[in-house]
C-alpha atoms as an extended CHARMM CRD file, in Angstrom:
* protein
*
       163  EXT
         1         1  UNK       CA            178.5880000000      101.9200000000       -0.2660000000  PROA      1               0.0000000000
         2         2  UNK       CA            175.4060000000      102.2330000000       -2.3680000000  PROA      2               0.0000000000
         3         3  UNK       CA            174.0990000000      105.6820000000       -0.4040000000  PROA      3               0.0000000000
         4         4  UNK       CA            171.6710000000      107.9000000000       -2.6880000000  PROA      4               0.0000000000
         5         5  UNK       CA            171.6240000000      111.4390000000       -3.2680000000  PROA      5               0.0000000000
         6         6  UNK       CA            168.3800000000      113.6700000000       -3.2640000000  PROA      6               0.0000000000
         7         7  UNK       CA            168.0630000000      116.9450000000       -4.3310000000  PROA      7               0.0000000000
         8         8  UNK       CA            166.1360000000      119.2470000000       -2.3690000000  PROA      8               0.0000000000
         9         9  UNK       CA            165.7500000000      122.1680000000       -4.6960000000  PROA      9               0.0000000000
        10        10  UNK       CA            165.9080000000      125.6890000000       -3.2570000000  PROA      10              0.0000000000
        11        11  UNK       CA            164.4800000000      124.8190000000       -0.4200000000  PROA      11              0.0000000000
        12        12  UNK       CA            165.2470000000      127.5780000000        2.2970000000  PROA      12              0.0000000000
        13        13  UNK       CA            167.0390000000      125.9560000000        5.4280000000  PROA      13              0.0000000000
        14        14  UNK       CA            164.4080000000      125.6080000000        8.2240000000  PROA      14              0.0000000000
        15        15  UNK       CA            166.8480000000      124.4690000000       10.9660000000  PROA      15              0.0000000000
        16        16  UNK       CA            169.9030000000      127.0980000000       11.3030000000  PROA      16              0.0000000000
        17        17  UNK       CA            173.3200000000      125.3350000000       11.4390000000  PROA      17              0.0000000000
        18        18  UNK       CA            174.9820000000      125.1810000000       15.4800000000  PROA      18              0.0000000000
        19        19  UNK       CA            177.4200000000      127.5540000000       14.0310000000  PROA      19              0.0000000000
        20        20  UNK       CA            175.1710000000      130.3600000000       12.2860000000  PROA      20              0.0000000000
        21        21  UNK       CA            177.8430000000      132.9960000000       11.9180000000  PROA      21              0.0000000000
        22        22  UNK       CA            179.9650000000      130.5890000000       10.3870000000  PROA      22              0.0000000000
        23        23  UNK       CA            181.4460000000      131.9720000000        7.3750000000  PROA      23              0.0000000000
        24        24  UNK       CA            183.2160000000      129.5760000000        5.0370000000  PROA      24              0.0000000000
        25        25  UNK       CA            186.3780000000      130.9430000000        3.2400000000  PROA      25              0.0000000000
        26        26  UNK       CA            186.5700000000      129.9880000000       -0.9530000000  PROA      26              0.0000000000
        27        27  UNK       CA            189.6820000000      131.0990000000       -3.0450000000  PROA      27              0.0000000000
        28        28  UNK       CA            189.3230000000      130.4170000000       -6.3030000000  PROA      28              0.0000000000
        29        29  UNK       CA            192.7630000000      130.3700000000       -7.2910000000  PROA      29              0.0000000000
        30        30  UNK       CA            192.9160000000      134.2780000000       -7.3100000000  PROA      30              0.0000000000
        31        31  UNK       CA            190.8990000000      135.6940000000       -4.3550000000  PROA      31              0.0000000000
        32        32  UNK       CA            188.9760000000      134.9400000000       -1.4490000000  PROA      32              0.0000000000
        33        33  UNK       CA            185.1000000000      135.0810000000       -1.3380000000  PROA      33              0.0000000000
        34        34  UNK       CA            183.0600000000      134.8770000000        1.8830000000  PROA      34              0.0000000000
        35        35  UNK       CA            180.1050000000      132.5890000000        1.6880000000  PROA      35              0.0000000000
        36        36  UNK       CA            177.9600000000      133.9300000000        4.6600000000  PROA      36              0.0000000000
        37        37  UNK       CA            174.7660000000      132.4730000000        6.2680000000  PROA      37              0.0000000000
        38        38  UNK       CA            172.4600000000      134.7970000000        4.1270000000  PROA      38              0.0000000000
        39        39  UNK       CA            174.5210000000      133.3510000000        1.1100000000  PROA      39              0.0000000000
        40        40  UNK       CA            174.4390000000      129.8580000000        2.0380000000  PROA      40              0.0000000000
        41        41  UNK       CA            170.5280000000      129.6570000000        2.6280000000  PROA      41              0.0000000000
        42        42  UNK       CA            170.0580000000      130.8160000000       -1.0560000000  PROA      42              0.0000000000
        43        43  UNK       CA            171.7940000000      127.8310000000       -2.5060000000  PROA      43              0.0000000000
        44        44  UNK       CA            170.3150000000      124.5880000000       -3.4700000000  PROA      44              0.0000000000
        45        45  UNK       CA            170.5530000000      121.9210000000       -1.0360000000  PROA      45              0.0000000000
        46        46  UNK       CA            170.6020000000      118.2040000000       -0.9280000000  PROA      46              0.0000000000
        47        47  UNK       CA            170.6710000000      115.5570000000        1.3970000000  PROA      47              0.0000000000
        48        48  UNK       CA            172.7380000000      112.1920000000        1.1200000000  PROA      48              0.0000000000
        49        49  UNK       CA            172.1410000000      109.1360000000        3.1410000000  PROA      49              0.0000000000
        50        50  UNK       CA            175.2360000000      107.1700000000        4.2480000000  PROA      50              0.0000000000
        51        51  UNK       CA            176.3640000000      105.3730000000        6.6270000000  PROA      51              0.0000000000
        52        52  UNK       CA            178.4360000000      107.4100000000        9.3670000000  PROA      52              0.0000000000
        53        53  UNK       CA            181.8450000000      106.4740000000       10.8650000000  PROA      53              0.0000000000
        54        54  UNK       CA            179.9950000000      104.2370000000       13.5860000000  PROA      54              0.0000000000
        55        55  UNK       CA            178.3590000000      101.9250000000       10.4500000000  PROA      55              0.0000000000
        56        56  UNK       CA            174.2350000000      103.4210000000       11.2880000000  PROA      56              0.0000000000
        57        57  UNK       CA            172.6740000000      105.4860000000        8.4460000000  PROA      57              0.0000000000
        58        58  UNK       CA            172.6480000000      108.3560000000        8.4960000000  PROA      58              0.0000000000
        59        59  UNK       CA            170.8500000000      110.7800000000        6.3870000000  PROA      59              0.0000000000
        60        60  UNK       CA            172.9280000000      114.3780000000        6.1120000000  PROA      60              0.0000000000
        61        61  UNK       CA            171.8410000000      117.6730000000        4.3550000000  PROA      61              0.0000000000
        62        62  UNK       CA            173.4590000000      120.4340000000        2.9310000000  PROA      62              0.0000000000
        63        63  UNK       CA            174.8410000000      121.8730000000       -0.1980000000  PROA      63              0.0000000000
        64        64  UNK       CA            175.9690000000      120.2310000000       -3.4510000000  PROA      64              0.0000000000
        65        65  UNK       CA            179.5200000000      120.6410000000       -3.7530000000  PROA      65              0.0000000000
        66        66  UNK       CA            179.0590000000      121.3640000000       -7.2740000000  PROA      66              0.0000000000
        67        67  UNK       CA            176.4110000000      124.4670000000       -6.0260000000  PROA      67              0.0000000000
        68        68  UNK       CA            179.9480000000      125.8430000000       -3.9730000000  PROA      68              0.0000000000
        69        69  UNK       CA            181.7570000000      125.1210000000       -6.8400000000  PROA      69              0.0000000000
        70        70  UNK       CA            179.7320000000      127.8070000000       -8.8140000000  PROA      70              0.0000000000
        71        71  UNK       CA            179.6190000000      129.9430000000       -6.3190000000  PROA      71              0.0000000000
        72        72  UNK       CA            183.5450000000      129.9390000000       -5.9510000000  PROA      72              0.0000000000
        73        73  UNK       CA            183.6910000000      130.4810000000       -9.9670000000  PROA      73              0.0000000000
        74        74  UNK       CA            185.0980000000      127.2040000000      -10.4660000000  PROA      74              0.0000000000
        75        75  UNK       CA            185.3110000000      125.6860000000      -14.3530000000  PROA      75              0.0000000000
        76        76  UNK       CA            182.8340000000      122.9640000000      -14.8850000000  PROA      76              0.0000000000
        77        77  UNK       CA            180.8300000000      121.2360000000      -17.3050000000  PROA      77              0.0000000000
        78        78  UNK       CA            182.4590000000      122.4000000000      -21.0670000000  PROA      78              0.0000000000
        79        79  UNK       CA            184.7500000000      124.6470000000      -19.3390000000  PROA      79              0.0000000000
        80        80  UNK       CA            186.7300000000      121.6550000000      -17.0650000000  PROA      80              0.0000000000
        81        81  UNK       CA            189.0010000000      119.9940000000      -19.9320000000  PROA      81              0.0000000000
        82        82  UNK       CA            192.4920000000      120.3750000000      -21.5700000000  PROA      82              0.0000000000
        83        83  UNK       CA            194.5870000000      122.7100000000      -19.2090000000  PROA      83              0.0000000000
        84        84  UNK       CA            191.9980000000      122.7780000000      -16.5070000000  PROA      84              0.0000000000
        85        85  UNK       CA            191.9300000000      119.4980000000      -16.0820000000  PROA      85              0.0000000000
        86        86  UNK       CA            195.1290000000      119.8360000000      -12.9710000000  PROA      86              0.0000000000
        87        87  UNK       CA            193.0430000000      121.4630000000      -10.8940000000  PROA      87              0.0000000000
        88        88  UNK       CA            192.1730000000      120.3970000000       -7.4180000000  PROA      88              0.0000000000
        89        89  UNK       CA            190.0080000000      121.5830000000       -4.4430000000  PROA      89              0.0000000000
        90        90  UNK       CA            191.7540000000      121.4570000000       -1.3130000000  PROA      90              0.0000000000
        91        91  UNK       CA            189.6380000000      121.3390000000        2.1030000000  PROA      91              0.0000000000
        92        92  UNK       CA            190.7430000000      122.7290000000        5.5020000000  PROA      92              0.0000000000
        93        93  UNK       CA            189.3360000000      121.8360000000        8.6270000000  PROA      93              0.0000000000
        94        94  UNK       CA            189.0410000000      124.0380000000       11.8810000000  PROA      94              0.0000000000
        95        95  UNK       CA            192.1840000000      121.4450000000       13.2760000000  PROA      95              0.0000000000
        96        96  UNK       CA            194.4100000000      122.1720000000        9.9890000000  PROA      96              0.0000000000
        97        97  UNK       CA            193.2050000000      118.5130000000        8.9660000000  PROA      97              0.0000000000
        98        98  UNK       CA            193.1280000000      119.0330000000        5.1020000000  PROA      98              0.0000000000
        99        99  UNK       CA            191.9460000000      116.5750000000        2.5260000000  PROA      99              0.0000000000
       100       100  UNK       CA            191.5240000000      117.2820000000       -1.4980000000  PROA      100             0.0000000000
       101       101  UNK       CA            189.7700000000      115.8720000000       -4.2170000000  PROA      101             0.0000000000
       102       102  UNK       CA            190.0040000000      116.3810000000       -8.3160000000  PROA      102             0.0000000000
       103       103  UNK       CA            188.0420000000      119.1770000000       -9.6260000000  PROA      103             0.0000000000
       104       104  UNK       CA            186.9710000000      116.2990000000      -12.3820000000  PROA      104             0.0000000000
       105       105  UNK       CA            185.4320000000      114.3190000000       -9.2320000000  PROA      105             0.0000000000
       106       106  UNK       CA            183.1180000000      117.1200000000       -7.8650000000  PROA      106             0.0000000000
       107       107  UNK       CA            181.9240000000      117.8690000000      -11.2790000000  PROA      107             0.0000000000
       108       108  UNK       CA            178.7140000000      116.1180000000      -12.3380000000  PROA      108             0.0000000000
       109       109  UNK       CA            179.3450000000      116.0570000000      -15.8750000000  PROA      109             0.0000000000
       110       110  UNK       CA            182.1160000000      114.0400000000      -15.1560000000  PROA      110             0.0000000000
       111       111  UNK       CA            179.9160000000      111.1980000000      -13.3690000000  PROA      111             0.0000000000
       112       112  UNK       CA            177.9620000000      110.4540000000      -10.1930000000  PROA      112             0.0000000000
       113       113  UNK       CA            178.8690000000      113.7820000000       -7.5070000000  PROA      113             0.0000000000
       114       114  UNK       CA            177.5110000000      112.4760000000       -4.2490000000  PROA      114             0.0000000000
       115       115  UNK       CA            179.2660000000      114.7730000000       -2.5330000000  PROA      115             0.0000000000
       116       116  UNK       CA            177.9410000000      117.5020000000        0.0630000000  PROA      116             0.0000000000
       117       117  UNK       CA            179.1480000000      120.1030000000        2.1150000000  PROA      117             0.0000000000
       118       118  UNK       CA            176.8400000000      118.9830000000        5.2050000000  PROA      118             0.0000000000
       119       119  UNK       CA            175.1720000000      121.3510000000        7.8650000000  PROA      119             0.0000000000
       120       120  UNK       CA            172.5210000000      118.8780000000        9.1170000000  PROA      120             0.0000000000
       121       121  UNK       CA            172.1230000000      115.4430000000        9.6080000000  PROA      121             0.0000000000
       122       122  UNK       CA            168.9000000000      113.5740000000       10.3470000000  PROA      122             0.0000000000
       123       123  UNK       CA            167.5970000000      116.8350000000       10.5450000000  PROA      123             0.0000000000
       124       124  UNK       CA            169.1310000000      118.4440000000       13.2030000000  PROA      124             0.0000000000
       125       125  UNK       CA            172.1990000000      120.9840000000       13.0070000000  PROA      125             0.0000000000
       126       126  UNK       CA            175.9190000000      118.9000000000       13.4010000000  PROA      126             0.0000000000
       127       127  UNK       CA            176.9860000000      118.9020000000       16.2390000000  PROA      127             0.0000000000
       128       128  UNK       CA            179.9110000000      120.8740000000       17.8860000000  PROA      128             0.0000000000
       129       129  UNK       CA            182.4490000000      118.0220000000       17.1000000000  PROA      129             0.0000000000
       130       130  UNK       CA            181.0990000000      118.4780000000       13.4700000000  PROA      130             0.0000000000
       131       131  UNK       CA            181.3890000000      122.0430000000       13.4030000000  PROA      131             0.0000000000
       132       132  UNK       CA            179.0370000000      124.1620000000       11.2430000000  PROA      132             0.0000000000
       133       133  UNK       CA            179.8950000000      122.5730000000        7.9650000000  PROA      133             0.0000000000
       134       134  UNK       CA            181.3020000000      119.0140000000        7.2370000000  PROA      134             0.0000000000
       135       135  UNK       CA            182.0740000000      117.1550000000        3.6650000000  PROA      135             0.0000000000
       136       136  UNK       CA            179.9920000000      114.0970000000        3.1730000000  PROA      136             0.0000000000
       137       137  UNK       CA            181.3890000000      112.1520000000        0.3570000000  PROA      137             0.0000000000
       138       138  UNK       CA            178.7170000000      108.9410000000        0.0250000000  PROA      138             0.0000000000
       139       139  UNK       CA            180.1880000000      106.5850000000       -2.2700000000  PROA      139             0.0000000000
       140       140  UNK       CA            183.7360000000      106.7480000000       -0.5310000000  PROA      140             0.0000000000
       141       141  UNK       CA            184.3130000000      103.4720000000        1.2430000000  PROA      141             0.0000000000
       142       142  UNK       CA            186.4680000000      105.2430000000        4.1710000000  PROA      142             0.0000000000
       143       143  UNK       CA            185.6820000000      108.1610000000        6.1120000000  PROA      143             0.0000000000
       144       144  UNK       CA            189.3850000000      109.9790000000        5.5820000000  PROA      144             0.0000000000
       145       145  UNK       CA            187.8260000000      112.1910000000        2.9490000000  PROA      145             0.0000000000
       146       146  UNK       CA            184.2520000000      113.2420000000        4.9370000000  PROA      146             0.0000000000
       147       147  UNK       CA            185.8610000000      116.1710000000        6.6260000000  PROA      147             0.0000000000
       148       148  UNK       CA            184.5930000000      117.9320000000       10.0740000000  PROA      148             0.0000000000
       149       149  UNK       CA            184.6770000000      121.7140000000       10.6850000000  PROA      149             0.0000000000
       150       150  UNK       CA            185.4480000000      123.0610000000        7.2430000000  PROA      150             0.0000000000
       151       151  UNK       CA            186.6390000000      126.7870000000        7.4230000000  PROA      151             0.0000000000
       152       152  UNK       CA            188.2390000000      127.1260000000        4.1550000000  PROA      152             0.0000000000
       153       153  UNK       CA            188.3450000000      125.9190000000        0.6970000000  PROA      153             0.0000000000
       154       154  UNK       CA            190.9810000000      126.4580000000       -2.1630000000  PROA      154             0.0000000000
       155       155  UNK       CA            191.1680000000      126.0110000000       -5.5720000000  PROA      155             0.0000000000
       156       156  UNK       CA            194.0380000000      125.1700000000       -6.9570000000  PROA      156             0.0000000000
       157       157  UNK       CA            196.1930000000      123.2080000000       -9.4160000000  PROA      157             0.0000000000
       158       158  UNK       CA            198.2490000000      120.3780000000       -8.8950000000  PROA      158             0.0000000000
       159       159  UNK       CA            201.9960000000      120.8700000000      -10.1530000000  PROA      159             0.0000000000
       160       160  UNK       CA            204.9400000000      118.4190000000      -10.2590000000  PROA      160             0.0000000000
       161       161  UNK       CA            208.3020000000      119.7000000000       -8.1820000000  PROA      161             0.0000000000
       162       162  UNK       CA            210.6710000000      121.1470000000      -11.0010000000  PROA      162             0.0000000000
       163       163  UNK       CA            213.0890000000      119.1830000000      -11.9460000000  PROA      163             0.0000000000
């Protein structure tokens, strides 16, 4: 899948998400933070086009996973290397669904992010089955990773069982 990312700048958010009191849970690997509406409007947004689970294009907006990444306190750029390099970012859905990614793969320095945390698409706010906020991850060939009703995100590191 070939789908293109566009950056919208700070562009306030003219259409309010179905689910404006939504308020989206980050731990950062030693506390929780609260991103609320008011937050959320201030950040830079994006929009992706892709092609949504029924094969149409779609075209989705929202926030740069790398812009909740910052927000969250995350190490990127410089910072992401040697011992930071095992950390992951673990994604909850409203249904317990979870999915994760590599901290490496979310961070732009690292290579193409075409990754968003949606609240739109084609303009208009997701739906209910969407929920307020919903990873869109472009270039990924299956859908398994695009995520509906996000409520919480963690930061964390991936460890091996001891032995």
């Amino acid at each position: 899948m070939n789908s293109k990312l566009l950056f919208l700048a700070a562009i306030p958010c003219l259409i309010a998400p179905a689910h404006a009191d939504a308020v989206l849970r980050i731990h950062d690997g030693k506390e929780w933070k609260e991103l609320d509406q008011a937050a959320w409007d201030k950040l830079p947004r994006a929009e992706l086009i892709g092609k949504a689970r029924d094969g149409t294009e779609k075209r989705f907006s929202g926030v740069p996973m790398v812009e909740i990444l910052k927000f969250a306190g995350a190490p990127l750029g410089d910072a992401l290397r040697g011992g930071e390099m095992n950390r992951v970012v673990l994604f909850t859905a409203a249904d317990n669904y979870q999915t994760v990614y590599s901290l490496a793969e979310l961070d732009p320095s690292f290579g193409k992010q075409n990754i968003i945390l949606a609240d739109q698409v084609d303009g208009k706010p997701l739906d209910e089955f969407e929920g307020s906020r919903m990873v869109v991850a472009g270039d990924d060939l299956r859908h398994s990773r695009w995520i509906r009703q996000v409520k919480q995100i963690i930061l964390t590191r991936a460890t091996p069982p001891a032995p």
